[in-house]
mmCIF file of C-alpha atoms in Angstrom:
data_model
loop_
_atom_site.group_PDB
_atom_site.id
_atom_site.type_symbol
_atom_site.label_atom_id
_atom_site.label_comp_id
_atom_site.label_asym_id
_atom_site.label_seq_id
_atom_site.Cartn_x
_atom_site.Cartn_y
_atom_site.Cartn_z
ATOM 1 C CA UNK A 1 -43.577 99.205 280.188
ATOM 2 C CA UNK A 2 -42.724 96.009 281.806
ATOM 3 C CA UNK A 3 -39.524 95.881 283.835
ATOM 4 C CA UNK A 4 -37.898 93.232 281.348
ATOM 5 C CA UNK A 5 -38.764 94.847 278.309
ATOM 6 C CA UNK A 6 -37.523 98.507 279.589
ATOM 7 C CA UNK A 7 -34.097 95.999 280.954
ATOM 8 C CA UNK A 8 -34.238 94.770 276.891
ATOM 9 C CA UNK A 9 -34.152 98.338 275.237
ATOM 10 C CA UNK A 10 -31.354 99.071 277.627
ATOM 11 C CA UNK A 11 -29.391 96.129 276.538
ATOM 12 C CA UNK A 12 -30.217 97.101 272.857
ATOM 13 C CA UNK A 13 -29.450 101.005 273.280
ATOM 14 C CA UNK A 14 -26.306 99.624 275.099
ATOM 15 C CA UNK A 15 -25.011 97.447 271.943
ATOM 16 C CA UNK A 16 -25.816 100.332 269.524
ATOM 17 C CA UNK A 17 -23.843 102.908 271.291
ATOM 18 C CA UNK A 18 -21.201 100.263 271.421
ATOM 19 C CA UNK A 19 -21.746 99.575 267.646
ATOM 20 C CA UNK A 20 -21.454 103.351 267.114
ATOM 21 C CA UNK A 21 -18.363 104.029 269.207
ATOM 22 C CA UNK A 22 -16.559 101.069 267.609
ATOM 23 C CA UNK A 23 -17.175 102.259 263.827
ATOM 24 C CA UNK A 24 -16.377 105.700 264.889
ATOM 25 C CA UNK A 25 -13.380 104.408 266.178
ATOM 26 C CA UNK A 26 -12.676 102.630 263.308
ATOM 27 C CA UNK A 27 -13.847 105.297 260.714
ATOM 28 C CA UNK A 28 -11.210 107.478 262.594
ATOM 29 C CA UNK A 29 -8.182 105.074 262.354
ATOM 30 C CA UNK A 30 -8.796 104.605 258.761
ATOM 31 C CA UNK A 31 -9.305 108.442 258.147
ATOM 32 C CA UNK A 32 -5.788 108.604 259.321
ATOM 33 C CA UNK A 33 -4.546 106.360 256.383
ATOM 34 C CA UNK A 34 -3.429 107.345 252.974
ATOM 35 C CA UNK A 35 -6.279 105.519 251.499
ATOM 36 C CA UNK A 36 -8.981 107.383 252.905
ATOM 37 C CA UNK A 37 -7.819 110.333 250.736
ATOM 38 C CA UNK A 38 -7.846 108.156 247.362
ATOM 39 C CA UNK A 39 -11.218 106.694 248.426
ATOM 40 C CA UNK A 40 -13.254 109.160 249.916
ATOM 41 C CA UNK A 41 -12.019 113.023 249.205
ATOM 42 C CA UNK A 42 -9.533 113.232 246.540
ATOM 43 C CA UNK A 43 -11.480 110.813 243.458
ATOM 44 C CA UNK A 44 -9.797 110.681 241.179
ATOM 45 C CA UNK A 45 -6.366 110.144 243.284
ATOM 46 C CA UNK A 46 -4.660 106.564 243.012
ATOM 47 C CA UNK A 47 -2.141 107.448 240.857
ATOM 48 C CA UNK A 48 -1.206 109.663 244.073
ATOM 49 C CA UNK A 49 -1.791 106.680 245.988
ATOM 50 C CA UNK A 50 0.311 104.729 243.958
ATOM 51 C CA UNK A 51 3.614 106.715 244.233
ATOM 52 C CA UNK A 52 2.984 106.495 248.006
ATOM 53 C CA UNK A 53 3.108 102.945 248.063
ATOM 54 C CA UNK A 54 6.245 102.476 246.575
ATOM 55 C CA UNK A 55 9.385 100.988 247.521
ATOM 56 C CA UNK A 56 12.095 103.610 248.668
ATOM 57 C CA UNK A 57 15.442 103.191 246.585
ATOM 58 C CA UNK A 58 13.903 101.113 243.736
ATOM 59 C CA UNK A 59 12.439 101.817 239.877
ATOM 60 C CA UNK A 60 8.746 103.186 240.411
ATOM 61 C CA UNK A 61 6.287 105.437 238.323
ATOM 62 C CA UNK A 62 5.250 108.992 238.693
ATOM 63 C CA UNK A 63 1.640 110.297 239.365
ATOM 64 C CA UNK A 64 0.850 110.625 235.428
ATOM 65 C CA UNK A 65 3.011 106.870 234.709
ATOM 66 C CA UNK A 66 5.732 107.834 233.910
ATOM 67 C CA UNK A 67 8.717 106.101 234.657
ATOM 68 C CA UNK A 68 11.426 106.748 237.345
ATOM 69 C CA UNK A 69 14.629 105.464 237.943
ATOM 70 C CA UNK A 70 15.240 105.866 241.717
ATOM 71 C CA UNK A 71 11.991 106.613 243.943
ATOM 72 C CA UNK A 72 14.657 108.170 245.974
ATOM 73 C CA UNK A 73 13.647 111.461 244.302
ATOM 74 C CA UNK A 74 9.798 111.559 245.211
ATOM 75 C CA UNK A 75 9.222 113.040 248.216
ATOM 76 C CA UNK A 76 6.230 111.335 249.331
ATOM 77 C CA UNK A 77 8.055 107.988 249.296
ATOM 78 C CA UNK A 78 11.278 109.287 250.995
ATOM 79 C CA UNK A 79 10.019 111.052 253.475
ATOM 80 C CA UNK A 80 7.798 107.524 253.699
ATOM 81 C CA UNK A 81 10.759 106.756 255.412
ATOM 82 C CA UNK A 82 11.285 109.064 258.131
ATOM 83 C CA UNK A 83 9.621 108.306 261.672
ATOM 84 C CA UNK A 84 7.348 110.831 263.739
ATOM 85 C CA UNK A 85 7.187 111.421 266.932
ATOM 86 C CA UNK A 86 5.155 108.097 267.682
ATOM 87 C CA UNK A 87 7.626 105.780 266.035
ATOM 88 C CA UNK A 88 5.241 105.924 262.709
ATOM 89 C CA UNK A 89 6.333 106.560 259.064
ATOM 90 C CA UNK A 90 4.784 109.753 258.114
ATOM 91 C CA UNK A 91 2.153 109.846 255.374
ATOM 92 C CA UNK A 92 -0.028 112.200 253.589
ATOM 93 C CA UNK A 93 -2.032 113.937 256.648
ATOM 94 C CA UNK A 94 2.126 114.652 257.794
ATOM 95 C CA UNK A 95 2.456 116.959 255.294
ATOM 96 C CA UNK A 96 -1.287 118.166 253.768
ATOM 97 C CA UNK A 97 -3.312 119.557 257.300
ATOM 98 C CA UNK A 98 -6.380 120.237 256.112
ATOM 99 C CA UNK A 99 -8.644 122.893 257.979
ATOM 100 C CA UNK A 100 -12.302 122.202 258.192
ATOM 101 C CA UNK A 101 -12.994 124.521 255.322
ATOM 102 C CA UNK A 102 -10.496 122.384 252.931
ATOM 103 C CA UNK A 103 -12.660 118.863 254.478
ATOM 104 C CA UNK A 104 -15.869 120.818 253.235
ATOM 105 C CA UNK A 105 -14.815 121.892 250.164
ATOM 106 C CA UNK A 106 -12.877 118.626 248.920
ATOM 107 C CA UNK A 107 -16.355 116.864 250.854
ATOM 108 C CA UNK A 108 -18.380 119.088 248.149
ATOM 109 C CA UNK A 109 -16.194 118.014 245.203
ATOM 110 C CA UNK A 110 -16.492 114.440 246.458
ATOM 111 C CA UNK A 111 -20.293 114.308 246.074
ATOM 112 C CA UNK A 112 -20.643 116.195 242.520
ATOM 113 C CA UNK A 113 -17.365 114.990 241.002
ATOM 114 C CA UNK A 114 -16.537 118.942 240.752
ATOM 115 C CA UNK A 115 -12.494 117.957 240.838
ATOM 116 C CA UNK A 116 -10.184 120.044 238.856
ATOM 117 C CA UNK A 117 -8.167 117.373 236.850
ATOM 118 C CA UNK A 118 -6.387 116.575 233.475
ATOM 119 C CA UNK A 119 -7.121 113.823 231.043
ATOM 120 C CA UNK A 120 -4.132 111.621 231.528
ATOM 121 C CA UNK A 121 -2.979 108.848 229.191
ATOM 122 C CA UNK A 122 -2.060 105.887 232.032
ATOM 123 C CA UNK A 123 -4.227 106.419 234.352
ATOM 124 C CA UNK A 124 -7.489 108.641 232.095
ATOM 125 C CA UNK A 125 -7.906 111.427 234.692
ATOM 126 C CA UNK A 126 -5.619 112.631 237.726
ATOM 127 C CA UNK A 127 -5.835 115.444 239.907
ATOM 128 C CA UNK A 128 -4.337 118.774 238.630
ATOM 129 C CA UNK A 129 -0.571 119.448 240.221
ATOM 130 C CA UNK A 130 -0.936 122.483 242.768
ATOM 131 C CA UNK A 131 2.031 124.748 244.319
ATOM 132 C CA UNK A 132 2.785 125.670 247.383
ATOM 133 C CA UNK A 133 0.572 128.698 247.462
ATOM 134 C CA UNK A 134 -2.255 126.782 246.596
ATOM 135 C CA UNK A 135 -2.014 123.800 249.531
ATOM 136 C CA UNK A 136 -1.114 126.318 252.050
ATOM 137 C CA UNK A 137 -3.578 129.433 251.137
ATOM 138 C CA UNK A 138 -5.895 127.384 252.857
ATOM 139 C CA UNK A 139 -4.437 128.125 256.807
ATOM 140 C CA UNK A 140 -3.102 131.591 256.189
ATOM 141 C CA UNK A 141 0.938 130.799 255.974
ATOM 142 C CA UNK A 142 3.961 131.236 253.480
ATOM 143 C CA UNK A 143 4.773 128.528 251.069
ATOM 144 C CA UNK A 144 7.841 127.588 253.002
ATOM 145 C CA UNK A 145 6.151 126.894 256.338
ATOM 146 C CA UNK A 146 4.567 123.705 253.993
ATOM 147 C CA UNK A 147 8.695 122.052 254.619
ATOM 148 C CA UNK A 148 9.774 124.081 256.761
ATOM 149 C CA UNK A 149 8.159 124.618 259.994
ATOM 150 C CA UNK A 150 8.732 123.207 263.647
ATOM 151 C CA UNK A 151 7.312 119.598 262.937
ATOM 152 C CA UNK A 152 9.722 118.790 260.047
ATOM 153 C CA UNK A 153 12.570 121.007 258.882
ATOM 154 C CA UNK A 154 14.109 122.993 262.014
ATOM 155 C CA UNK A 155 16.937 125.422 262.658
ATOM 156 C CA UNK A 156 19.580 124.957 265.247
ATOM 157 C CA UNK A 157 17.101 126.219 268.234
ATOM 158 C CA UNK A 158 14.046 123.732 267.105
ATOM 159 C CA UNK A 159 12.022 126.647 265.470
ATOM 160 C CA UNK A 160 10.955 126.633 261.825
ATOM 161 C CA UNK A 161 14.125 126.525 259.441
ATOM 162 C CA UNK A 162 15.061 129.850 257.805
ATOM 163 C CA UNK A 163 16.338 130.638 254.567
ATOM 164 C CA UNK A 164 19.308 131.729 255.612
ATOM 165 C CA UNK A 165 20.057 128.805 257.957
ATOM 166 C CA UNK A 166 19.068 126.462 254.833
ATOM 167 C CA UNK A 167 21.679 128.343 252.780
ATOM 168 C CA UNK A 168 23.870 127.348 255.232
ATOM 169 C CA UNK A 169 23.134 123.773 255.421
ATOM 170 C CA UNK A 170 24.164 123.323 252.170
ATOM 171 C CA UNK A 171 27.027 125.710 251.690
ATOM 172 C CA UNK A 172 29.571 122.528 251.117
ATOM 173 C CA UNK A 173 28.133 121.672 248.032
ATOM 174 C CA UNK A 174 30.135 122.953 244.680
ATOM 175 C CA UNK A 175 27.262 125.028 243.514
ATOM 176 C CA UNK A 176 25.108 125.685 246.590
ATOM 177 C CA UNK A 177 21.385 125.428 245.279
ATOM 178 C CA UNK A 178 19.721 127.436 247.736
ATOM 179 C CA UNK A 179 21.570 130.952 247.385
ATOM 180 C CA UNK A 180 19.323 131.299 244.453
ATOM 181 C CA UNK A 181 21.401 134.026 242.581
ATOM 182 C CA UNK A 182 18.605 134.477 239.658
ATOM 183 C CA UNK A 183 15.740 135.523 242.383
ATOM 184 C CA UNK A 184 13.560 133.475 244.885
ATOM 185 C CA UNK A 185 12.376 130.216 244.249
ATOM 186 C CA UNK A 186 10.003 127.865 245.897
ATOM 187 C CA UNK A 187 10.828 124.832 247.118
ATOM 188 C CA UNK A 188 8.255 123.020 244.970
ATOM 189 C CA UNK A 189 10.206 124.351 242.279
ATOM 190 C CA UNK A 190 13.014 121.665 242.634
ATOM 191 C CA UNK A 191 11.301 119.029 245.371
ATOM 192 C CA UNK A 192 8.606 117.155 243.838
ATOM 193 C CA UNK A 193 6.409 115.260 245.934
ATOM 194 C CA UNK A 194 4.344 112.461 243.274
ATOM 195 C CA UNK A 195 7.066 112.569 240.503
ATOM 196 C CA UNK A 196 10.503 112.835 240.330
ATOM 197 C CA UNK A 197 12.411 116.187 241.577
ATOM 198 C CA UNK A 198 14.290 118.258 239.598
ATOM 199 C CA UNK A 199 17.818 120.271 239.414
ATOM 200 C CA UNK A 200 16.099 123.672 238.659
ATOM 201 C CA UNK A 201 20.296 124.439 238.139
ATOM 202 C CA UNK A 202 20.014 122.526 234.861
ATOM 203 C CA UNK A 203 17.515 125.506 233.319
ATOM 204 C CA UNK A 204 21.241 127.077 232.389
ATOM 205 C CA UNK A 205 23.816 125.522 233.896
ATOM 206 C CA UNK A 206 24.316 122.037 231.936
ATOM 207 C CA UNK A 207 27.272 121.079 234.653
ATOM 208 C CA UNK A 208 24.961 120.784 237.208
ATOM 209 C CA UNK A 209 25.124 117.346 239.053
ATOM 210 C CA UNK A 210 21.580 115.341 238.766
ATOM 211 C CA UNK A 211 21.012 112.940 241.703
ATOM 212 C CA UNK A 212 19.739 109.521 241.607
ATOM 213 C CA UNK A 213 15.849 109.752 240.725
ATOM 214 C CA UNK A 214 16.239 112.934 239.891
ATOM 215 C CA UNK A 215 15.531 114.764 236.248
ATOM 216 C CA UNK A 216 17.073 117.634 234.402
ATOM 217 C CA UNK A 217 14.763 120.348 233.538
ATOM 218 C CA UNK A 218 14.675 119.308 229.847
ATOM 219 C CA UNK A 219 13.789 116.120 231.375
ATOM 220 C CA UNK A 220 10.873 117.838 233.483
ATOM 221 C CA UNK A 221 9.284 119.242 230.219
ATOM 222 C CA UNK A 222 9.681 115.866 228.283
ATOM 223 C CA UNK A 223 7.263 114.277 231.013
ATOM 224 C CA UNK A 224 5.257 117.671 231.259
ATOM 225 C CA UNK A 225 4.322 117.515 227.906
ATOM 226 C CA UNK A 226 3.052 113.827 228.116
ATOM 227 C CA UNK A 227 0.866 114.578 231.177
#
């Protein structure tokens, strides 16, 4: 092979590994954005998207299109708000860490459309709503590490929040929500991440104070049954 043709491949292999390492790069950055989920793993997910994208403290709409006051009460647009380590607003990949199995599996659904969802007046089809157990079966921990855990809600010595320490967190408040007198409860149970969170207090107790953007539990059926 002549000397300037084997000098032209080089240049050529050169600019493709360049090409390569650039769209990798680039791939990467974007698979670090909430909009890779919606567009590549988790079809159908824009109404998921959506609540995201909202503005904190202002009228908004749940994951099925429903309505809500304050956005204040959905988790994935207040803790929109709250900086990481880097300086950057957290977003989905903050809170869901997928293991490689999870990228396989969701990978899998991607390509035959094999998504478990419900038929959904606003928006046709969304994603079915899964607990705690379900998004953290995946890496082998309890429910509560999902909130609390040494990345996001800590105790006094920077290790993963306890129950007990929560209960004391919030021990000024009339009636302290997280003594749970009527047996455990998850914390999924009251803090809704898409949609609007709810006072689980309000099942019996029709006293119970109801935050801005939040919903009774009446409330929470209402919308249930419109899902």
């Amino acid at each position: 092979v002549p000397k300037k043709s084997k000098k032209k491949l080089g240049v050529i292999a050169g600019v493709a590994a360049a090409v390569i390492v650039v769209a990798g790069a680039g791939f990467w950055v974007w698979h670090e954005t909430p909009g890779f989920c919606g567009a590549i793993c988790h079809t159908p997910m824009d109404p998921y998207l959506d609540t995201y994208e909202q503005d904190y403290n202002a009228e908004g709409v749940d994951k099925w299109g429903n309505a809500v006051e304050n956005t204040k009460g959905m988790m994935v647009v207040s803790h929109k708000m709250v900086l990481d380590d880097s300086g950057e607003s957290l977003d989905c990949l903050s809170c869901h860490i997928p293991t490689m199995s999870e990228q396989i599996s969701e990978g899998i659904a991607w390509v035959t459309g094999g998504y478990d969802v419900v038929d959904n007046p606003t928006y046709e089809l969304v994603l079915h709503e899964t607990s705690l157990e379900d998004l953290t079966a995946a890496r082998g921990v309890e429910p509560d590490s999902f909130c609390m855990n040494e990345a996001c809600h800590t105790g006094a010595d920077g290790a993963a929040m306890t129950r007990e320490e929560l209960v004391e967190a919030t021990a000024g408040l009339t009636r302290n929500p997280h003594e749970m007198p009527h047996g455990d409860l998850l914390c999924s149970d009251c803090h809704k991440a898409h949609r609007a969170s709810v006072n689980y207090c309000t099942s019996c107790h029709s006293d119970a104070p109801v935050s801005d953007g939040w919903i009774s539990v009446i409330e929470e059926k209402q919308l249930a049954a419109s899902a």
